[in-house]
mmCIF file of C-alpha atoms in Angstrom:
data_model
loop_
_atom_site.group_PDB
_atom_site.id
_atom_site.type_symbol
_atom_site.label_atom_id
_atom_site.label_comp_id
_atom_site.label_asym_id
_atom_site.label_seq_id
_atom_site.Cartn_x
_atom_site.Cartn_y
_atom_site.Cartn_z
ATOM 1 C CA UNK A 1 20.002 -5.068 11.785
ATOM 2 C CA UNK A 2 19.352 -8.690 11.428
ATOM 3 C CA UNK A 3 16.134 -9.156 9.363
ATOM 4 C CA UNK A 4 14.293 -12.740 9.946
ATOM 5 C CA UNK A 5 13.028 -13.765 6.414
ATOM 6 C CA UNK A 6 12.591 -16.709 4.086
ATOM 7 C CA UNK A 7 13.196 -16.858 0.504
ATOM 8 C CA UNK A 8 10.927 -18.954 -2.146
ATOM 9 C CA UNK A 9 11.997 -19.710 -5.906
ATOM 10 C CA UNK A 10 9.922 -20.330 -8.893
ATOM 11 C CA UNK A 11 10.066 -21.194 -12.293
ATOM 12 C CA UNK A 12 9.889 -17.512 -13.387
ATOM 13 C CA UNK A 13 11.866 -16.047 -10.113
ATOM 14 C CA UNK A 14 12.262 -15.937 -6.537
ATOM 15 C CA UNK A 15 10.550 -13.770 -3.554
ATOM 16 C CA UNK A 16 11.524 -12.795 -0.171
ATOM 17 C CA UNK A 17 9.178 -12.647 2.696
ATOM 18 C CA UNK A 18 9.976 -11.078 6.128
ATOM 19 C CA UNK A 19 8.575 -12.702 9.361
ATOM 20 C CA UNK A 20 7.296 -9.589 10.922
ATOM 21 C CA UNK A 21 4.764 -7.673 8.653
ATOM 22 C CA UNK A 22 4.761 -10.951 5.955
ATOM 23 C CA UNK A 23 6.514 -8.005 3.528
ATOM 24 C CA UNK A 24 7.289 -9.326 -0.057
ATOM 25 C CA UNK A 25 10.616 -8.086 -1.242
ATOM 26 C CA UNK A 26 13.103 -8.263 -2.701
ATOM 27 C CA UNK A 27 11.566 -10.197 -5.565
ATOM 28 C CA UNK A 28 13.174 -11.547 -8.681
ATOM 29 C CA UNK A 29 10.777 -11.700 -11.782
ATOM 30 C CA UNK A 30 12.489 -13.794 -15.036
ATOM 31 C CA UNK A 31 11.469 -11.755 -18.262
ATOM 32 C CA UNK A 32 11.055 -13.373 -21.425
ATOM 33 C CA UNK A 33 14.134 -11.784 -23.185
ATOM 34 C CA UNK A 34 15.621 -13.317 -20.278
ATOM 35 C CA UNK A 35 16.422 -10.736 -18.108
ATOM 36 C CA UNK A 36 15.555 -10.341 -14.426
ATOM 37 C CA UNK A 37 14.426 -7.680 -12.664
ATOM 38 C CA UNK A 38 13.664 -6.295 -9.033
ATOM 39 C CA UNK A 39 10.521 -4.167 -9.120
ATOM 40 C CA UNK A 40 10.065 -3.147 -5.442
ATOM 41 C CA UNK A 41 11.246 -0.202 -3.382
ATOM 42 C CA UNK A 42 13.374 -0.989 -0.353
ATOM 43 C CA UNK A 43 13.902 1.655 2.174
ATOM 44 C CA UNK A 44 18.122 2.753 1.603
ATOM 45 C CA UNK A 45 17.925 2.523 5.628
ATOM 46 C CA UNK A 46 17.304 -1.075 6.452
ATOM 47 C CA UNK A 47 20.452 -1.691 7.646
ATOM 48 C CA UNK A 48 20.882 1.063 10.237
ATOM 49 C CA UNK A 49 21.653 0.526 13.991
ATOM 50 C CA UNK A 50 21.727 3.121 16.747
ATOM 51 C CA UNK A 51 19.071 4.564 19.061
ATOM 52 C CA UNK A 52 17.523 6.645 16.168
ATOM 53 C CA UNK A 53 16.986 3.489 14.043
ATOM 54 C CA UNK A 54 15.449 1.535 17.111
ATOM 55 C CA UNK A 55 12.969 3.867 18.152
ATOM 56 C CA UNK A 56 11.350 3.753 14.485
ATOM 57 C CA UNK A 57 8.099 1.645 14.717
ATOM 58 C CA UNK A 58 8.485 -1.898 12.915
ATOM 59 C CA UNK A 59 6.751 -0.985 9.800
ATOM 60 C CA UNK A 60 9.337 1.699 8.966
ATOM 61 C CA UNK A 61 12.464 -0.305 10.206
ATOM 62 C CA UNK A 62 11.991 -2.794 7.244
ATOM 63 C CA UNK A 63 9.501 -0.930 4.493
ATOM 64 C CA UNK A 64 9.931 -2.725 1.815
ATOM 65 C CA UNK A 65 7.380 -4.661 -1.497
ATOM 66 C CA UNK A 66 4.128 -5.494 -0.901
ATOM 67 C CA UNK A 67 2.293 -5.704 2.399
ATOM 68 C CA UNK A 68 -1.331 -6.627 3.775
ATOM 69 C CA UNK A 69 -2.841 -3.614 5.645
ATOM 70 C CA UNK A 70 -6.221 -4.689 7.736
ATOM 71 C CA UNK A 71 -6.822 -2.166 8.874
ATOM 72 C CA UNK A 72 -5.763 0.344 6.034
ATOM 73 C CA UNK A 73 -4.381 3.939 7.467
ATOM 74 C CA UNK A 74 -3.399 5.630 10.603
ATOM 75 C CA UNK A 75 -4.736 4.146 14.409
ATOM 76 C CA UNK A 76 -6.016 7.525 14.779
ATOM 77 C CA UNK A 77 -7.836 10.419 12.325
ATOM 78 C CA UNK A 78 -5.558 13.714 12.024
ATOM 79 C CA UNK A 79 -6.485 16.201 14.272
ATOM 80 C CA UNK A 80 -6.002 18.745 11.588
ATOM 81 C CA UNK A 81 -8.599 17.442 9.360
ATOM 82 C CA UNK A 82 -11.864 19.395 8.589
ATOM 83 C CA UNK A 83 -14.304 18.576 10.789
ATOM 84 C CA UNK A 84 -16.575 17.069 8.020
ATOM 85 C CA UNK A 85 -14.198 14.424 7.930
ATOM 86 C CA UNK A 86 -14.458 12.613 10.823
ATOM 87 C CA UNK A 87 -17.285 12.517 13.312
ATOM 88 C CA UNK A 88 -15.739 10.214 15.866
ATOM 89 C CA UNK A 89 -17.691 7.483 14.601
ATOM 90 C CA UNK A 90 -14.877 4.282 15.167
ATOM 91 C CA UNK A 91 -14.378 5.471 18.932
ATOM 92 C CA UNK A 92 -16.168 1.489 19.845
ATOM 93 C CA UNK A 93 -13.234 -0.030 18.623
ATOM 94 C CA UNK A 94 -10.282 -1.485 20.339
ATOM 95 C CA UNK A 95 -7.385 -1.778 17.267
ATOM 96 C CA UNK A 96 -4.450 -0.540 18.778
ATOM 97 C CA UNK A 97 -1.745 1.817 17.986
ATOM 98 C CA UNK A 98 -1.169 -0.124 14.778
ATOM 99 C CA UNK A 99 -0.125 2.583 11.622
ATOM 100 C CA UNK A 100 -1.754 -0.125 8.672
ATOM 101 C CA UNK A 101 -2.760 -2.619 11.438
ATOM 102 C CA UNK A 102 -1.082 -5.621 13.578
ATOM 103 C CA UNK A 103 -0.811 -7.073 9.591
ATOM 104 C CA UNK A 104 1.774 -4.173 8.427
ATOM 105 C CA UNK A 105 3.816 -4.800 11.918
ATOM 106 C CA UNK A 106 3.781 -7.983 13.335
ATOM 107 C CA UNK A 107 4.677 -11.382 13.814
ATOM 108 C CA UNK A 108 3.566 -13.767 10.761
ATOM 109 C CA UNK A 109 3.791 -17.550 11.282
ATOM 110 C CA UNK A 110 4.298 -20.193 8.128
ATOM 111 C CA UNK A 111 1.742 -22.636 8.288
ATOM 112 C CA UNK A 112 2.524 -24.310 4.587
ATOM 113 C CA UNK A 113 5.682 -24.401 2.339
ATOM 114 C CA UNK A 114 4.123 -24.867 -0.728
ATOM 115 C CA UNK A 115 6.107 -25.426 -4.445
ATOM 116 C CA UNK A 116 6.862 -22.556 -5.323
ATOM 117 C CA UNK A 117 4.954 -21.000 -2.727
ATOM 118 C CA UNK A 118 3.895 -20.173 1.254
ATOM 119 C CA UNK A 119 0.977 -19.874 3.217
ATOM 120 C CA UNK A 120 1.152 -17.374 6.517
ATOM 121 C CA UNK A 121 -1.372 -16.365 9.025
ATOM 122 C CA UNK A 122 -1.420 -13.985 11.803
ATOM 123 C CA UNK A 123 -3.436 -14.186 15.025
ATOM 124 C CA UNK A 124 -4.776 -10.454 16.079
ATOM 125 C CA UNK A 125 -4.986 -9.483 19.678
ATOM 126 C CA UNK A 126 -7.916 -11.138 21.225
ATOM 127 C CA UNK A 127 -9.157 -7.341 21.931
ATOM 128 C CA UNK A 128 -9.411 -6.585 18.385
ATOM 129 C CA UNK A 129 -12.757 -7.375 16.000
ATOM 130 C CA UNK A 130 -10.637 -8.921 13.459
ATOM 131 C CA UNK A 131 -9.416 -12.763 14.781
ATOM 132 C CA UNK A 132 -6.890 -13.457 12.650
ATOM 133 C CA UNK A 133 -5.331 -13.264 8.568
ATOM 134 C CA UNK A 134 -4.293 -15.823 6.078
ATOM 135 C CA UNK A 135 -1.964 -15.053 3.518
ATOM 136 C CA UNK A 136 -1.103 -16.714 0.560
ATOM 137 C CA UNK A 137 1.811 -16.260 -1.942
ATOM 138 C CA UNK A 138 2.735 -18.392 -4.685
ATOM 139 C CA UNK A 139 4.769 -17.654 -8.308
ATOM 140 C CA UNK A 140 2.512 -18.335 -11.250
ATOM 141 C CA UNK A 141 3.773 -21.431 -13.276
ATOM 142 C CA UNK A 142 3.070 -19.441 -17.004
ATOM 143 C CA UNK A 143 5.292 -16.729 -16.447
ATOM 144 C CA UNK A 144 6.746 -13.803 -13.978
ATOM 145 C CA UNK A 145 4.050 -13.368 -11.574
ATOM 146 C CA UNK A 146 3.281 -13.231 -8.241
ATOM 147 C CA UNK A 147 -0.672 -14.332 -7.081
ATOM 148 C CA UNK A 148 -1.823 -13.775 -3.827
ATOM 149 C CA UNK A 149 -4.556 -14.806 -2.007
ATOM 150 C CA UNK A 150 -6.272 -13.007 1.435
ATOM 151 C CA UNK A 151 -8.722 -14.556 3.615
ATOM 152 C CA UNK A 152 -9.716 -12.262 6.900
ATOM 153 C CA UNK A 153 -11.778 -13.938 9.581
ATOM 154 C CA UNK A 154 -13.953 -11.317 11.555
ATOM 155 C CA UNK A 155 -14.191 -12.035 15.587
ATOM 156 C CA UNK A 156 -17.331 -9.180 15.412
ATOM 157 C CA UNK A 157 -18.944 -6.756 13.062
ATOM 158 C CA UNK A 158 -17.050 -3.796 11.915
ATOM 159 C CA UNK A 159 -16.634 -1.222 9.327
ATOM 160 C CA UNK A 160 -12.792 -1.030 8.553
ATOM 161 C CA UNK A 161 -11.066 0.294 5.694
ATOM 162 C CA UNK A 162 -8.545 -2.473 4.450
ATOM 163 C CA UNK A 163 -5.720 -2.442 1.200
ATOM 164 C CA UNK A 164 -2.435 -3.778 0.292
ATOM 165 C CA UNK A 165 0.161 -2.169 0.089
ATOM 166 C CA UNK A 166 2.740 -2.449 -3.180
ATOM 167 C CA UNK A 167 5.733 -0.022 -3.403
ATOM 168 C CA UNK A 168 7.561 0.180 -6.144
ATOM 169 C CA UNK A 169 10.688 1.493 -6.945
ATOM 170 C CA UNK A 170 11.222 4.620 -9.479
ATOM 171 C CA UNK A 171 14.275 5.459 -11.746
ATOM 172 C CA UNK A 172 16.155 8.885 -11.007
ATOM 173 C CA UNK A 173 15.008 10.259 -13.877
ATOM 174 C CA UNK A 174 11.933 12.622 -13.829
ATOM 175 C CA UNK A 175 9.047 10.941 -16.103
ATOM 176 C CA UNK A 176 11.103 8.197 -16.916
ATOM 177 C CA UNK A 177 8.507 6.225 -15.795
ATOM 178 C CA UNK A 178 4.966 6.274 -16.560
ATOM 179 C CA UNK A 179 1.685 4.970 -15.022
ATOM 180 C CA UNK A 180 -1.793 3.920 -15.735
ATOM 181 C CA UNK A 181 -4.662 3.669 -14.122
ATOM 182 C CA UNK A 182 -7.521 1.562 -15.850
ATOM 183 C CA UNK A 183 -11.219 2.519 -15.608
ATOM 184 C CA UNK A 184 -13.158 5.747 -15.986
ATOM 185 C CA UNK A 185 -11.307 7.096 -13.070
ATOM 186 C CA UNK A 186 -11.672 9.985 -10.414
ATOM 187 C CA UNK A 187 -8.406 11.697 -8.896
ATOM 188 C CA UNK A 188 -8.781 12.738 -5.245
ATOM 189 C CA UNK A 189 -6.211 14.956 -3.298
ATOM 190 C CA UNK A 190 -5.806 14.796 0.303
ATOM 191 C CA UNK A 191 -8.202 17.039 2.581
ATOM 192 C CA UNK A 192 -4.233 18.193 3.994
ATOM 193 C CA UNK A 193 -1.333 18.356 3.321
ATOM 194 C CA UNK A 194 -0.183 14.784 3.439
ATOM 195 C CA UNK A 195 3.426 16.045 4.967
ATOM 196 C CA UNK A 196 3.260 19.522 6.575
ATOM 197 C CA UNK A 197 5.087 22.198 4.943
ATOM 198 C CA UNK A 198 6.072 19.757 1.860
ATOM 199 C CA UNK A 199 2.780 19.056 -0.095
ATOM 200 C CA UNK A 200 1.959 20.519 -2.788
ATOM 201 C CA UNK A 201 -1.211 20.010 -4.326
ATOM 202 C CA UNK A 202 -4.075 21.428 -3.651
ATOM 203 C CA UNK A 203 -6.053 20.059 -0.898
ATOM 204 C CA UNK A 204 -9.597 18.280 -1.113
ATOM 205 C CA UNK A 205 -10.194 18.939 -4.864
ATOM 206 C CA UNK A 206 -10.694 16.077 -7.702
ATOM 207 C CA UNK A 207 -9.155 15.955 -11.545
ATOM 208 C CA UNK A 208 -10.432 13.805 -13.880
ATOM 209 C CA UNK A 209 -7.646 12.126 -15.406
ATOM 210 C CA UNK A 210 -3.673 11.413 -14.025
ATOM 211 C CA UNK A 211 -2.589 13.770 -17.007
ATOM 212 C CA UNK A 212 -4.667 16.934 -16.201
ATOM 213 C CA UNK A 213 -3.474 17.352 -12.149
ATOM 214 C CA UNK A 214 -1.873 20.976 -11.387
ATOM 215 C CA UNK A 215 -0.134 22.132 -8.371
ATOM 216 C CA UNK A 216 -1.565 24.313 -5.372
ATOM 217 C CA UNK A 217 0.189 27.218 -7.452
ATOM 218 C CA UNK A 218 -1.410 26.179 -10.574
ATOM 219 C CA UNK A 219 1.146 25.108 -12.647
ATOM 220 C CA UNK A 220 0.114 21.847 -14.543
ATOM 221 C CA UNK A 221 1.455 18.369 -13.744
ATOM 222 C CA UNK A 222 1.457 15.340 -14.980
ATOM 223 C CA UNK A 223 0.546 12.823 -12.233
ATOM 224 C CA UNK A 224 1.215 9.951 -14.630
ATOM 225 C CA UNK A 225 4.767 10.596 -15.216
ATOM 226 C CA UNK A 226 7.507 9.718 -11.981
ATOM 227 C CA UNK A 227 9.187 10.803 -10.978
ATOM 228 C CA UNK A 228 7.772 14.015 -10.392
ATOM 229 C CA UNK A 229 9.163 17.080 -10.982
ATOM 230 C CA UNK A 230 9.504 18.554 -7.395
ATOM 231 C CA UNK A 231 10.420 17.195 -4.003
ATOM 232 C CA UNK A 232 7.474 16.260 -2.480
ATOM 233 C CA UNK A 233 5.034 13.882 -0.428
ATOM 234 C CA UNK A 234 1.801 13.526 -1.927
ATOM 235 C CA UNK A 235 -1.105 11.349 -1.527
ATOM 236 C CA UNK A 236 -4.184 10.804 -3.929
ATOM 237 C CA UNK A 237 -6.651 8.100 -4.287
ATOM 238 C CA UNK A 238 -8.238 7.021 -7.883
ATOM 239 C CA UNK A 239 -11.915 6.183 -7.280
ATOM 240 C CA UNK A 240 -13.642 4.096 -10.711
ATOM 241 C CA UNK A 241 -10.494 1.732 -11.521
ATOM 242 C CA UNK A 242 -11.232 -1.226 -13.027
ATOM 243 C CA UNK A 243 -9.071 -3.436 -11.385
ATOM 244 C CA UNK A 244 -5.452 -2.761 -13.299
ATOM 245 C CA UNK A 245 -2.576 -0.144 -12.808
ATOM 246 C CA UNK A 246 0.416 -0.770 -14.500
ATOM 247 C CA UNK A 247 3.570 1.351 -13.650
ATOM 248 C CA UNK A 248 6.216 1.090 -17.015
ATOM 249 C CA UNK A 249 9.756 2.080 -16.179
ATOM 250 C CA UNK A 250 11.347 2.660 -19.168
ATOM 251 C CA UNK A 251 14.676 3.562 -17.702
ATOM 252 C CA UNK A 252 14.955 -0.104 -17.463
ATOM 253 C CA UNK A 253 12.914 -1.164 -19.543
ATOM 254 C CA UNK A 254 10.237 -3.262 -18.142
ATOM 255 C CA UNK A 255 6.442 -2.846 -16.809
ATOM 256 C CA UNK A 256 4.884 -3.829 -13.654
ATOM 257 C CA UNK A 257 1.183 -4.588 -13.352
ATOM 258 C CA UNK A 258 -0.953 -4.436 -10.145
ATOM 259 C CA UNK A 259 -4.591 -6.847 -10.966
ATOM 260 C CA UNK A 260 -7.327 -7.335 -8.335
ATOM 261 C CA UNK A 261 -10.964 -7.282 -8.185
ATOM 262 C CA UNK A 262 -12.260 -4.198 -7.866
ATOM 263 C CA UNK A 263 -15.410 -5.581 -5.721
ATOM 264 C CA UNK A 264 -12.868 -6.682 -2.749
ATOM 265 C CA UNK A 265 -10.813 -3.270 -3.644
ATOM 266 C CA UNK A 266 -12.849 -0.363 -4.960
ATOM 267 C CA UNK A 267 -9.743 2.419 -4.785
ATOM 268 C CA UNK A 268 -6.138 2.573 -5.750
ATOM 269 C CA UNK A 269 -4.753 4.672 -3.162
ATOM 270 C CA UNK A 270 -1.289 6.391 -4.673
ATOM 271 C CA UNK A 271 1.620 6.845 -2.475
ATOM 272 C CA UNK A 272 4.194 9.137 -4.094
ATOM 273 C CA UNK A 273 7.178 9.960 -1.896
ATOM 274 C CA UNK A 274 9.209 12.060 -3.882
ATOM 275 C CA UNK A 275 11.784 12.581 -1.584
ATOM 276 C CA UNK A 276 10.185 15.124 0.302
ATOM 277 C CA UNK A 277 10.462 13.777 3.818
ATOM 278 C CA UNK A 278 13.724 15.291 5.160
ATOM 279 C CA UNK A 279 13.453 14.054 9.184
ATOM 280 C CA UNK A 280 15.154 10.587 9.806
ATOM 281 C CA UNK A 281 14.829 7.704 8.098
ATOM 282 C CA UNK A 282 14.080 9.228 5.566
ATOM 283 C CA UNK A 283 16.264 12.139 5.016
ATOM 284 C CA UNK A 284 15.239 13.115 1.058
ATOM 285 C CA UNK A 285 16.781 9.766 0.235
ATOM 286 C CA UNK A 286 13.553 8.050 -0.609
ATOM 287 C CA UNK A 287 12.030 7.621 -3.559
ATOM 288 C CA UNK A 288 8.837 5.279 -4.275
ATOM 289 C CA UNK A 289 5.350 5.172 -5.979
ATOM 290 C CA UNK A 290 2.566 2.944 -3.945
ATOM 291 C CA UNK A 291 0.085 0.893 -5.859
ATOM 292 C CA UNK A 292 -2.028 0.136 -3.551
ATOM 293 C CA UNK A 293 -5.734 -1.241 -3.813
ATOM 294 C CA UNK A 294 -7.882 0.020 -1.226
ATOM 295 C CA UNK A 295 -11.685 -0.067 0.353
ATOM 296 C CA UNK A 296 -10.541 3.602 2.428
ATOM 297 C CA UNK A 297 -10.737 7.011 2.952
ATOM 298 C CA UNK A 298 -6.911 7.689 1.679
ATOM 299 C CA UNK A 299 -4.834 6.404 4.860
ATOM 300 C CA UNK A 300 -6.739 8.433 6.942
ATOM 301 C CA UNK A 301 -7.624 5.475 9.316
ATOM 302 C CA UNK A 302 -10.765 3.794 10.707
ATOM 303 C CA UNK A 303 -12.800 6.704 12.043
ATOM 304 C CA UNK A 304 -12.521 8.939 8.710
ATOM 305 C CA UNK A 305 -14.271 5.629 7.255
ATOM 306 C CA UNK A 306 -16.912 5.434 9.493
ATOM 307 C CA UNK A 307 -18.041 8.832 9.207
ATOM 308 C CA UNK A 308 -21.131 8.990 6.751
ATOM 309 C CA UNK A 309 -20.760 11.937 5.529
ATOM 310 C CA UNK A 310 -17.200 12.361 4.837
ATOM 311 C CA UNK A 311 -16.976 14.048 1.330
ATOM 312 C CA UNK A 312 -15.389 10.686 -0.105
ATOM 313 C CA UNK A 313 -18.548 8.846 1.773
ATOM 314 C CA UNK A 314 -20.678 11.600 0.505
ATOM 315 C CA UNK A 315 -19.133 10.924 -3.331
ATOM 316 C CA UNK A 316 -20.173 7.771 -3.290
ATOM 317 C CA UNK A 317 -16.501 6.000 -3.022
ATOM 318 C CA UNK A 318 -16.689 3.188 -0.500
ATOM 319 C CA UNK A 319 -14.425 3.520 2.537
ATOM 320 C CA UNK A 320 -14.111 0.296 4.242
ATOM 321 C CA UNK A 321 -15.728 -2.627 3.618
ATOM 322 C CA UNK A 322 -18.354 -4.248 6.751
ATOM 323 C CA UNK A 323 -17.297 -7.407 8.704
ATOM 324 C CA UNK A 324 -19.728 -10.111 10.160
ATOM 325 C CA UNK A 325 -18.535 -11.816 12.887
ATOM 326 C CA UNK A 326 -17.876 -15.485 11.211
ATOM 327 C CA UNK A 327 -18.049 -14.619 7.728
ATOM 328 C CA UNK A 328 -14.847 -15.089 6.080
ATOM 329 C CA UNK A 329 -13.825 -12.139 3.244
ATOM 330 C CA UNK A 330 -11.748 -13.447 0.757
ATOM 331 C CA UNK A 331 -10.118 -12.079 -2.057
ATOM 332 C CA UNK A 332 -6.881 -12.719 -4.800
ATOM 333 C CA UNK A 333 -4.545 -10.370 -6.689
ATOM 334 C CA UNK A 334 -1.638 -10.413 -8.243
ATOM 335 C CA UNK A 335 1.463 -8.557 -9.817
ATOM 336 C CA UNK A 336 2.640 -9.084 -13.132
ATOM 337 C CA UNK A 337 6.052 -7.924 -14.708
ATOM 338 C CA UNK A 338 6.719 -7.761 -18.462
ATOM 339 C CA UNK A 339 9.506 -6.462 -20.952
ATOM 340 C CA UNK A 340 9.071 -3.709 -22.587
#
């Protein structure tokens, strides 16, 4: 498969961006023992062809880095989710069959080469309440870093649970790497199992810290420590971070950091495919941990955030974040990657 993509350099490194879903990867950070490293996960099967490989949806053809998801989650709530979790509340809204919105799937347009640096923006369909993204991505001048900057522009009001979407890759090794989670933090599990017949924690319950987690059969785990012990595809979210997760990967040596503002992103939303997934692409070949700062309801999708009295709702975590039509939301983050 021919991927369209540019490639920007920086003092400290270079970054890749793709033209459909504005994904940033492969990046190159420049440590300051000199080395360089690659932080991201790329999917093993980006370069498949065949009728299989076609028929994926665009997000999954290329999943790679860091991605903007407006909105965050699935086009449409699981049918197999307790009925306290969704009340039908989003049904007024026309978004598509988008899995992490038109952001995570289509068509980005350059608007600015900057030095060092690009500006992209993405025009929704005129159906949808959002009118359109801009995206900006630039290396940081002092060192290996990436800062980027999101403005959404609203067409009408909505409720809609938004995030970005890091990935990062993990060594072979189980708890060769470990992660952190600043704040005085909350660990949710999924209401399901996030994969059917391959989960397994237990479903709907909260820990208190990353360390203290067990599985549905009750032997303790680590949730800090990747990769994780068993094959598996788990989702959690961490309500009360501060605005700071740092993944260290001491296989080779380095540490990644994921900074935003907690106000624009009240959630980190954890991905952790632990090659679990055994159906095509993915065939037990992937391995990743997502980083991902989120106002949502796990990925669950708009109508799970517009239900008031979801248990996350009910919790007090904030699920989406509420649009005015002409009010531009704005926000920055940034990843940072140091030696160890």
């Amino acid at each position: 498969m021919s991927i369209e993509s540019f490639t920007v350099s920086w003092a400290h490194g270079e970054f890749t961006v793709l033209n459909k879903g504005a994904m940033c990867a492969p990046v190159t950070f420049m440590l300051s023992d000199s080395r360089t490293v690659q932080p991201f996960a790329i999917a093993p099967w980006e370069n498949d062809t065949g009728t299989e490989f076609e028929a994926l949806p665009q997000l999954l053809k290329t999943l790679r880095g860091e991605w903007v998801c407006v909105p965050f989650g699935m086009p449409n709530a699981r049918p197999d989710l307790p009925p306290e979790w969704n009340d039908n509340a989003a049904n007024c809204y026309e978004l598509g069959d988008w899995f992490h919105g038109p952001s995570a799937n289509d068509r980005w347009v350059e608007t600015e080469r900057l030095d060092g640096g690009t500006v992209l923006e993405l025009q929704y369909p005129k159906t949808h309440p959002i009118e359109r993204l801009v995206r900006k991505i630039s290396g940081s001048e002092t060192g290996p870093r990436l800062n980027f900057e999101l403005q959404i522009y609203p067409r009408r009001e909505c409720l809609l649970p938004i995030g970005v979407h890091p990935v990062f890759k993990l060594p072979e090794d189980p708890a060769s790497a470990k992660l952190k989670v600043d704040g005085d933090i909350t660990v949710h599990t999924y209401p399901v199992d996030t994969e059917i017949g391959i989960s397994q924690l237990p479903k709907g319950t909260t820990f208190k810290t990353l360390e203290t987690a067990h599985w549905s059969d009750g032997v303790l785990l680590d949730l800090s420590s990747h990769p994780l012990p068993r094959q598996t595809e788990e989702i959690v979210m961490v309500s009360g971070a501060n605005g700071c997760a740092t993944l260290e990967n001491h296989a080779e040596g380095y540490k990644a950091s994921v900074l935003w503002d907690p106000e624009a992103f009240a959630n980190c939303n954890l991905w952790i495919s632990n090659r679990g997934r055994t159906a095509y692409p993915w065939s037990g070949r992937f391995l990743g941990l997502g980083i991902e700062p989120v106002s949502a309801p796990f990925d669950l999708g708009v109508e799970v955030a517009n239900t008031a009295k979801n248990p996350l709702r009910y919790a007090g975590v904030r699920c989406g974040e509420q649009f005015k039509a002409g009010q531009v939301w704005s926000t920055s983050y940034a990843i940072e990657v140091e030696a160890l």
